[in-house]
PDB file of C-alpha atoms in Angstrom:
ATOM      1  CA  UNK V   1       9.569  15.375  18.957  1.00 53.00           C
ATOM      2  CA  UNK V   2      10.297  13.766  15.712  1.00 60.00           C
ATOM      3  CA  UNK V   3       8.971  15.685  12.777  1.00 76.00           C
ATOM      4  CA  UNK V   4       7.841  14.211   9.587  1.00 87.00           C
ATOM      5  CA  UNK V   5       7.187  16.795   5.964  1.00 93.00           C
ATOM      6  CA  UNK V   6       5.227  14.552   3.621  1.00 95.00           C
ATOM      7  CA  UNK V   7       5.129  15.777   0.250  1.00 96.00           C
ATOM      8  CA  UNK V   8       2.977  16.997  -1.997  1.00 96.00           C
ATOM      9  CA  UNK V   9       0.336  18.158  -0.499  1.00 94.00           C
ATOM     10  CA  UNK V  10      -2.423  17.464  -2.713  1.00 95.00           C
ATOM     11  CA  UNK V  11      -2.650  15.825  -6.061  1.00 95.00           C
ATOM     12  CA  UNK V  12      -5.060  15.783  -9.124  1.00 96.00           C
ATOM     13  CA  UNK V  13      -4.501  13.320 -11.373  1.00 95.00           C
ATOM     14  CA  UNK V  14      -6.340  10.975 -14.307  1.00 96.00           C
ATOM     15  CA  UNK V  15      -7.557   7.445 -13.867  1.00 97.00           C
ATOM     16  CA  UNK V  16      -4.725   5.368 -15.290  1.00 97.00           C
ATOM     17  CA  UNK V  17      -1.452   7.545 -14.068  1.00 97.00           C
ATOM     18  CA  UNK V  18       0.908   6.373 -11.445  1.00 97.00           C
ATOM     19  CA  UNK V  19       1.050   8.752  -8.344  1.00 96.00           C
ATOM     20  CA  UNK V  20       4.142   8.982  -5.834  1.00 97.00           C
ATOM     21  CA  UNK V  21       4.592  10.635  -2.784  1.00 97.00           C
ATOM     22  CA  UNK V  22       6.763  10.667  -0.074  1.00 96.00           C
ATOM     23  CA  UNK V  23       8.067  11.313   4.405  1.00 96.00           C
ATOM     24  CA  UNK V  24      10.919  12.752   4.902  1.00 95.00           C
ATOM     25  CA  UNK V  25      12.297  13.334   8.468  1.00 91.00           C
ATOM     26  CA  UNK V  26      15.344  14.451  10.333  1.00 86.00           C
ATOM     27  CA  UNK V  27      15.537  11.742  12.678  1.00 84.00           C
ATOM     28  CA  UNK V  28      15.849   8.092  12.402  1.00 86.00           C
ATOM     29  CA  UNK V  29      12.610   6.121  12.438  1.00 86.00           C
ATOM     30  CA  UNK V  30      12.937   2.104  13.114  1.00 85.00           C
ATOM     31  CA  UNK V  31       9.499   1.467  11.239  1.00 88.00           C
ATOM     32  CA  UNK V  32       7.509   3.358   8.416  1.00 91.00           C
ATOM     33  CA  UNK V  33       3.718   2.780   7.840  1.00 92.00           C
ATOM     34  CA  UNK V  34       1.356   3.822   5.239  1.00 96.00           C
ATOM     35  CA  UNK V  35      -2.024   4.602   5.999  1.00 95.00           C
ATOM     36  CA  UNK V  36      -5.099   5.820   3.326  1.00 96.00           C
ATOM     37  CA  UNK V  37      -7.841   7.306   5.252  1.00 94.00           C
ATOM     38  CA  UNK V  38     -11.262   7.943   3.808  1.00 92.00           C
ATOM     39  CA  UNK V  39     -13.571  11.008   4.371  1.00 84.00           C
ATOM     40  CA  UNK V  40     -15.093  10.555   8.191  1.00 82.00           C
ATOM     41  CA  UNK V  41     -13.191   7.328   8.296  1.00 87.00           C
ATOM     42  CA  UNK V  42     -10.363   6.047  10.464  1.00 90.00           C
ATOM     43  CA  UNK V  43      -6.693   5.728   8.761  1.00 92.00           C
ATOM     44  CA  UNK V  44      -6.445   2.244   7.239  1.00 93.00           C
ATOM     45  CA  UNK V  45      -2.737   0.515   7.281  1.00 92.00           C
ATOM     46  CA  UNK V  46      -1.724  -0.002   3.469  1.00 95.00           C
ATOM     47  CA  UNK V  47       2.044  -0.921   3.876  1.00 95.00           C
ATOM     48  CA  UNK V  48       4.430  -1.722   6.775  1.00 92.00           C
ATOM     49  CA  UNK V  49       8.115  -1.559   6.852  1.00 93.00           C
ATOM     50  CA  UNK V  50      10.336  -2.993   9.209  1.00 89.00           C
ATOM     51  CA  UNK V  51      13.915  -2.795   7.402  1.00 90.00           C
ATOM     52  CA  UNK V  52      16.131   0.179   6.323  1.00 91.00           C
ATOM     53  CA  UNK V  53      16.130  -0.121   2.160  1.00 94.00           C
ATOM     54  CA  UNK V  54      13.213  -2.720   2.136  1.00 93.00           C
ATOM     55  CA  UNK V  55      10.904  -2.423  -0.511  1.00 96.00           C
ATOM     56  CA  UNK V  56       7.172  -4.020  -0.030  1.00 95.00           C
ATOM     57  CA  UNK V  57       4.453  -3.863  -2.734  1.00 95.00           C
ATOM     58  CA  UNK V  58       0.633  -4.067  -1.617  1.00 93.00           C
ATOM     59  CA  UNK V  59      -1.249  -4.876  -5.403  1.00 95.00           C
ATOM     60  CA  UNK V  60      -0.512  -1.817  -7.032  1.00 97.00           C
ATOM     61  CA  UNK V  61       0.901  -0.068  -4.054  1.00 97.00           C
ATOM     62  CA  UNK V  62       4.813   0.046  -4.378  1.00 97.00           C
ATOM     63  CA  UNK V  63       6.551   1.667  -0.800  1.00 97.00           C
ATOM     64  CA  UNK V  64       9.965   1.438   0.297  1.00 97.00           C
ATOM     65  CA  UNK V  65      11.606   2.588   3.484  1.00 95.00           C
ATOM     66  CA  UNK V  66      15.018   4.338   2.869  1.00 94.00           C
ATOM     67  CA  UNK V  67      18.281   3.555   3.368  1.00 93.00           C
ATOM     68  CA  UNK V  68      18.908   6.356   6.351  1.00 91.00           C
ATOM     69  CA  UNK V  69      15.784   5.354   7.793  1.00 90.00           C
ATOM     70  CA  UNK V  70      14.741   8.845   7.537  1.00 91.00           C
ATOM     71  CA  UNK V  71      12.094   8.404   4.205  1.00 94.00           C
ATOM     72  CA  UNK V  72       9.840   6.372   2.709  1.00 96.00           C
ATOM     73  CA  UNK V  73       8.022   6.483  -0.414  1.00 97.00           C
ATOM     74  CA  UNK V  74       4.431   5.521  -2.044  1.00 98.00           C
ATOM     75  CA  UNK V  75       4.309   4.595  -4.915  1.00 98.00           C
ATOM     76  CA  UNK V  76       0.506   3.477  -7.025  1.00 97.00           C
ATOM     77  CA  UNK V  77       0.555   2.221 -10.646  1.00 97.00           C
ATOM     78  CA  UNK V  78      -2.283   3.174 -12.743  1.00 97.00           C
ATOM     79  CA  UNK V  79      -4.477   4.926 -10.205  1.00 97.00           C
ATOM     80  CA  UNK V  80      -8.679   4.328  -9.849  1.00 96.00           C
ATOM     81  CA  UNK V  81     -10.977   6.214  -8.650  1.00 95.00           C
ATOM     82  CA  UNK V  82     -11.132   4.558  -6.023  1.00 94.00           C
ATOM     83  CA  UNK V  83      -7.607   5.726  -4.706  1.00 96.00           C
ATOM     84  CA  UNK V  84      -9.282   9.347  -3.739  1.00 96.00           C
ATOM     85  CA  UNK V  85      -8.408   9.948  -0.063  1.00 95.00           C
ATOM     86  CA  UNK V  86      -5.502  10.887   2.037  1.00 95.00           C
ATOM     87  CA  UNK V  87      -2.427   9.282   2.200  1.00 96.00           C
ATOM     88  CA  UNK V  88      -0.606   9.450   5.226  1.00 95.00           C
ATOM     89  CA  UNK V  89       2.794   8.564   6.514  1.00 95.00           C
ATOM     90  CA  UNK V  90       3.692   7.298   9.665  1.00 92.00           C
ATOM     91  CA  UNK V  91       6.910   6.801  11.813  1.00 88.00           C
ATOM     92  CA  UNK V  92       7.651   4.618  14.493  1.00 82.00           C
ATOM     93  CA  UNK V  93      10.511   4.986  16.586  1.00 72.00           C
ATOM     94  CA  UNK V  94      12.323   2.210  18.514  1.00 54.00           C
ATOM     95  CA  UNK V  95      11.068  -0.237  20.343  1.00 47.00           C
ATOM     96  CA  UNK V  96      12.222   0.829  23.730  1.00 47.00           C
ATOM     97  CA  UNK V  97      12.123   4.076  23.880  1.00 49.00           C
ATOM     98  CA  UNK V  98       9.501   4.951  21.411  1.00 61.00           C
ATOM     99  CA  UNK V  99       5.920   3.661  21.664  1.00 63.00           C
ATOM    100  CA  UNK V 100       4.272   6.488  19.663  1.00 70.00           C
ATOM    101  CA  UNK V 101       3.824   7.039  15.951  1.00 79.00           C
ATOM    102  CA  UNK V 102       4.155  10.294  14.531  1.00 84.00           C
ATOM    103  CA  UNK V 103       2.019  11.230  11.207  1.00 89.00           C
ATOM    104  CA  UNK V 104       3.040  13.108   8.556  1.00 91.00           C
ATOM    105  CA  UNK V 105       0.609  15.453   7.268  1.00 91.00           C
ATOM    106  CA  UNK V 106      -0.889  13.823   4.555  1.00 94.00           C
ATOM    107  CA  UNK V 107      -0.972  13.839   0.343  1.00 96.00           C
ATOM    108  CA  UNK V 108      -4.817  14.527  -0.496  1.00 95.00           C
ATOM    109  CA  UNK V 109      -4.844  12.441  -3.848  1.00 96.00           C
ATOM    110  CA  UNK V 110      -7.849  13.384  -6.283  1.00 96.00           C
ATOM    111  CA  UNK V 111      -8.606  11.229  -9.396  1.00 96.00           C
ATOM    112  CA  UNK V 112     -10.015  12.199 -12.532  1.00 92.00           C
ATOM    113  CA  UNK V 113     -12.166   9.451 -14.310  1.00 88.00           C
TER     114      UNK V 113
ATOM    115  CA  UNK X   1     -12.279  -9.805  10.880  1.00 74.00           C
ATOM    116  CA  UNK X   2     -10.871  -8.521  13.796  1.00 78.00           C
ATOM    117  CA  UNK X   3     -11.515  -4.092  14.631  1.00 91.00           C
ATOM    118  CA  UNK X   4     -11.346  -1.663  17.285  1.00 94.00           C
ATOM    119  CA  UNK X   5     -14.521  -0.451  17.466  1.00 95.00           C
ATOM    120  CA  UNK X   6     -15.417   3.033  19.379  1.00 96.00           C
ATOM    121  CA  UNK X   7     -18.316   4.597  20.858  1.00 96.00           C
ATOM    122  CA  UNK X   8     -19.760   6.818  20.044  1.00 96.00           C
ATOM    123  CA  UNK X   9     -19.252   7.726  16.495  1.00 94.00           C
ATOM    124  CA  UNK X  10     -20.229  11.528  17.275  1.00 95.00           C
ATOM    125  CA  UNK X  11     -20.140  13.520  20.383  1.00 96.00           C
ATOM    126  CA  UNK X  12     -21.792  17.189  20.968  1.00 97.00           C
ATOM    127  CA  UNK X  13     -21.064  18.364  24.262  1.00 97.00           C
ATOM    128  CA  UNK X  14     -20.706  21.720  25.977  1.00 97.00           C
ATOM    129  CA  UNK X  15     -17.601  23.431  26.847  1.00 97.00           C
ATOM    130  CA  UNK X  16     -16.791  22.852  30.329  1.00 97.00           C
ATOM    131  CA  UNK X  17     -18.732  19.513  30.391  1.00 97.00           C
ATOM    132  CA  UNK X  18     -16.377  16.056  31.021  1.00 97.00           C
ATOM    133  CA  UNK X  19     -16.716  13.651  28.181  1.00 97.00           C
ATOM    134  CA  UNK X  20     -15.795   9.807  28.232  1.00 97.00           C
ATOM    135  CA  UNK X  21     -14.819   8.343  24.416  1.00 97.00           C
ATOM    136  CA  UNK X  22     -14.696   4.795  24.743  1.00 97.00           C
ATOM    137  CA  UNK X  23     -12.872   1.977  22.519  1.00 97.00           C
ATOM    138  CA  UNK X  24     -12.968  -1.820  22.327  1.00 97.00           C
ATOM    139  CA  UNK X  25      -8.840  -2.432  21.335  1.00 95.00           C
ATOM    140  CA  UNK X  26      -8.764  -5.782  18.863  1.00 93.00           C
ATOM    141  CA  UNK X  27      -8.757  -8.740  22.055  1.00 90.00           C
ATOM    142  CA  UNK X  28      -4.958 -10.196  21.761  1.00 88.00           C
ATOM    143  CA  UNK X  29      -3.443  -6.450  21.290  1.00 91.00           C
ATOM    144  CA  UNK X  30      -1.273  -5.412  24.252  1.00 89.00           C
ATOM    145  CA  UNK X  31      -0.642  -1.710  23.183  1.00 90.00           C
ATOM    146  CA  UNK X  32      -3.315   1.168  22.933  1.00 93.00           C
ATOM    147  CA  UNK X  33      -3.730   4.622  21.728  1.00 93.00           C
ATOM    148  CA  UNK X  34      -5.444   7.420  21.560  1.00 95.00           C
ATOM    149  CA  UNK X  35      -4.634  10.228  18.627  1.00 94.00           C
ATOM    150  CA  UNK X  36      -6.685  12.889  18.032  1.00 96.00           C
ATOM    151  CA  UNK X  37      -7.334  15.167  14.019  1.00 94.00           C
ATOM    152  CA  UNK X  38      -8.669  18.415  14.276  1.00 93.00           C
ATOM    153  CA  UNK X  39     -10.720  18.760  10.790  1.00 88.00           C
ATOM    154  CA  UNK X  40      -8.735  19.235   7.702  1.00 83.00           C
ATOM    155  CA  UNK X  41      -4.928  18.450   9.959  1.00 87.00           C
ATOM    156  CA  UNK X  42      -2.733  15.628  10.782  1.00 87.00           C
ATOM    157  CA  UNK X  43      -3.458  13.019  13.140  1.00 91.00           C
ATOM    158  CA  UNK X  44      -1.902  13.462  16.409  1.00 91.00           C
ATOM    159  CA  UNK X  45      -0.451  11.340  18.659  1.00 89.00           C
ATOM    160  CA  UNK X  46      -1.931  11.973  22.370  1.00 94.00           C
ATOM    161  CA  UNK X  47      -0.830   8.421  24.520  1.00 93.00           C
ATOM    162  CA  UNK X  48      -0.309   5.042  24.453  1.00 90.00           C
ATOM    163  CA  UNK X  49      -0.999   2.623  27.119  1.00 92.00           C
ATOM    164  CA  UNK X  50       0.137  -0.874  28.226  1.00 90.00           C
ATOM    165  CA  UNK X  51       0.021  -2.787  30.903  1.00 89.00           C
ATOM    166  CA  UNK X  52      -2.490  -0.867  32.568  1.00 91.00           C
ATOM    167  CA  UNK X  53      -0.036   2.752  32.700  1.00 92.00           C
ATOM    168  CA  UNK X  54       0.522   5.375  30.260  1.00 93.00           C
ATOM    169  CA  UNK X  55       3.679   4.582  28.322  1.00 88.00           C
ATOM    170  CA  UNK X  56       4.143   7.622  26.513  1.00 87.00           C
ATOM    171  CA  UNK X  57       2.262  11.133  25.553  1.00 90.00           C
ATOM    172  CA  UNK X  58       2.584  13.892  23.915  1.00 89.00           C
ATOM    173  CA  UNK X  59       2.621  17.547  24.616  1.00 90.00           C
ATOM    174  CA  UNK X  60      -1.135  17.771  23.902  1.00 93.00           C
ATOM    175  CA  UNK X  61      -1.860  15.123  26.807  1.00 95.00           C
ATOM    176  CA  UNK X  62      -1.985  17.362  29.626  1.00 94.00           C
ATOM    177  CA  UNK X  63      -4.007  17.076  32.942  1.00 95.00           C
ATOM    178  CA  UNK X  64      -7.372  17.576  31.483  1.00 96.00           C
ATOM    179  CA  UNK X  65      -6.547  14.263  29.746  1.00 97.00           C
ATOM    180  CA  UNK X  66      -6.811  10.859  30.973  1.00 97.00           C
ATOM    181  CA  UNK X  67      -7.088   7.046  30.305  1.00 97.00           C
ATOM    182  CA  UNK X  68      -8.339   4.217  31.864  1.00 95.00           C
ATOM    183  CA  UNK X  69      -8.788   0.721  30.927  1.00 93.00           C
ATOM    184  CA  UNK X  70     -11.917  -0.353  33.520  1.00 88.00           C
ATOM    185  CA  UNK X  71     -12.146  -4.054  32.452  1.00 87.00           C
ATOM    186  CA  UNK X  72     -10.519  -6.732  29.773  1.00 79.00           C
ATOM    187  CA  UNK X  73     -12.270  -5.167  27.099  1.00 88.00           C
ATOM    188  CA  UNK X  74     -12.625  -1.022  27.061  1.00 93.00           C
ATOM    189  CA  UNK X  75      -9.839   1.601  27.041  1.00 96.00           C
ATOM    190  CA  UNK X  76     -11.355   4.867  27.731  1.00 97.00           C
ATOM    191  CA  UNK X  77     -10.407   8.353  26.841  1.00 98.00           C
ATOM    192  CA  UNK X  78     -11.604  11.245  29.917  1.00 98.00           C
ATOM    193  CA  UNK X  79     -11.582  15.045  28.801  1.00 98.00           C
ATOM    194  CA  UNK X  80     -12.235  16.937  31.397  1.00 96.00           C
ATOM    195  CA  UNK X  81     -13.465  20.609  31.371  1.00 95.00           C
ATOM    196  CA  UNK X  82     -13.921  20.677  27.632  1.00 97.00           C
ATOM    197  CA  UNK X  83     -12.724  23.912  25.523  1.00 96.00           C
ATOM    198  CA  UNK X  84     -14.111  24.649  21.616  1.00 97.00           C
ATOM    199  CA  UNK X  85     -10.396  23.712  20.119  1.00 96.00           C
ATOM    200  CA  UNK X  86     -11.002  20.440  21.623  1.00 97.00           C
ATOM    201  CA  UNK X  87     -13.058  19.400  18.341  1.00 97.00           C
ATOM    202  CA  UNK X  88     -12.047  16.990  16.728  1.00 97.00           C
ATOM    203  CA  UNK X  89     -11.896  13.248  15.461  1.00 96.00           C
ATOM    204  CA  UNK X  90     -10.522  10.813  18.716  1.00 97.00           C
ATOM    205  CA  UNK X  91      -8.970   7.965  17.129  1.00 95.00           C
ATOM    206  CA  UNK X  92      -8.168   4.678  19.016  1.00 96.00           C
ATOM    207  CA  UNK X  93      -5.965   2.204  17.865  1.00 93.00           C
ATOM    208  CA  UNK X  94      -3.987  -0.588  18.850  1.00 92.00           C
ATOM    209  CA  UNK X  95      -1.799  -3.097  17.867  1.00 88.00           C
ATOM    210  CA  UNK X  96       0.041  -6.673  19.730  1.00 85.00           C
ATOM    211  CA  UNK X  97       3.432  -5.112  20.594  1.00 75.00           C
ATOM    212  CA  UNK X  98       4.932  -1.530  20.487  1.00 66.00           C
ATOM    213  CA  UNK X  99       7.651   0.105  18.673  1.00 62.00           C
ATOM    214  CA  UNK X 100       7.573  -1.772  15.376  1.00 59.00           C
ATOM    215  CA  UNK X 101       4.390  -2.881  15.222  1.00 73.00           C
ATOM    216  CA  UNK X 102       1.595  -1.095  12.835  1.00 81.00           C
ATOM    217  CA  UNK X 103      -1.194  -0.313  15.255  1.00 86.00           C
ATOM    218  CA  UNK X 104      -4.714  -0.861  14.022  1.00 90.00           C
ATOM    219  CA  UNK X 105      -7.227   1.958  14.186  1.00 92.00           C
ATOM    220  CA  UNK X 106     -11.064   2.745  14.943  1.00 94.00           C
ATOM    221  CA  UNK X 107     -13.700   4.723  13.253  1.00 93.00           C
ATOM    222  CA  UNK X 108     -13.077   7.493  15.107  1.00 94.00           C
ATOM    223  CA  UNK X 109     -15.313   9.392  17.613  1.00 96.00           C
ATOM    224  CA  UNK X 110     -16.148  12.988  16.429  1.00 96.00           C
ATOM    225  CA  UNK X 111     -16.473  15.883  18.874  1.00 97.00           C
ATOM    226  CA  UNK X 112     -17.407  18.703  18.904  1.00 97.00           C
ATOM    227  CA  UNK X 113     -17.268  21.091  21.470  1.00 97.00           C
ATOM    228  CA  UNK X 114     -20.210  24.338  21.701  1.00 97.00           C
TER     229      UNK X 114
END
């Protein structure tokens, strides 16, 4: 099946910096999704993209969805606290043939105050 | 402010006992889903369902898997004969079409498996 490698893994960072992150995959994906999910939570949808090279902000959430339609990135401007949690990626294939979304395996972001 | 809700939020059964995980998909969604994240990993697609039949699974969604959607409202998850590595947080989601539409997710059922 398809395979997505999210990258980095984890990151530590201070209140104030800008974090980015980032799917990569080796096959073509028709949609990308962003999803933060919280300790013992389910994965909440933070930005959807439909178009190969569109680029959607979300406040101070930045993502874009690459021009191969094999990547996306995250972007967040002058992180909070609040941003702790796990990022994840997520690719949906096309609409006839695909009905399942693959995850990536997550960016564990950790904010210092 | 429309959710999928699921029941129940945490599960202890014992292995080789059947357990039902249930979920109330958002009312006007057509497409549902069940994933599954072992603690500390990805989530995991398992199937997704419309129009009353399995549309898709995964390798993970073999025969001691099944779904069922009894009524308008719930979309059920069956695992039968239940093993320890079938721990984990059950996710339901859904969303008003497939393919290139985000899907919207639950809380999450936990299980855990002794």
């Amino acid at each position: 099946g398809q395979q997505l490698n999210q990258s980095p893994q984890s990151m530590f960072i201070q209140e104030g910096e800008d974090v980015s992150m980032n799917c990569t995959s080796s096959s073509i994906f028709n949609t990308w999704l962003w999803y933060k999910q919280d300790p013992g939570e389910g994965p909440v949808l933070l930005i959807a993209l439909y178009k190969a090279g569109e680029l959607t902000s979300n406040g101070r959430l930045t993502a874009q969805f690459g021009i191969t339609r094999k990547d996306s990135f995250l972007n967040i401007s002058a992180s909070i606290p609040s941003d702790v949690g796990i990022y994840f990626c997520a690719g949906l294939g096309d609409l006839y043939n695909n009905n399942d979304m693959r995850f990536g395996a997550g960016t564990r972001l950790t904010v210092k105050p | 402010e429309p959710e999928v809700t699921q029941t129940p939020s945490h599960q202890v059964t014992q292995m080789g006992q059947e357990v039902i995980l249930r979920c109330v998909p958002i009312s006007n969604h057509l497409y549902f889903y069940w994933y599954r994240q072992i603690l500390g990993q990805k989530v995991e697609f398992l199937v997704s369902f419309y129009n009353n039949e399995i549309s898709e699974k995964s390798e993970i969604f073999d025969d001691q898997f099944s779904v069922e959607r009894p009524d308008g409202s719930n979309f059920t998850l069956k695992i039968r004969s239940t093993k320890l590595e079938d721990s984990a947080m059950y996710f339901c989601a859904s969303s008003v079409a497939g393919g290139r539409t985000e899907a919207f997710f639950g809380q999450g059922t936990r299980l855990t498996v002794v």
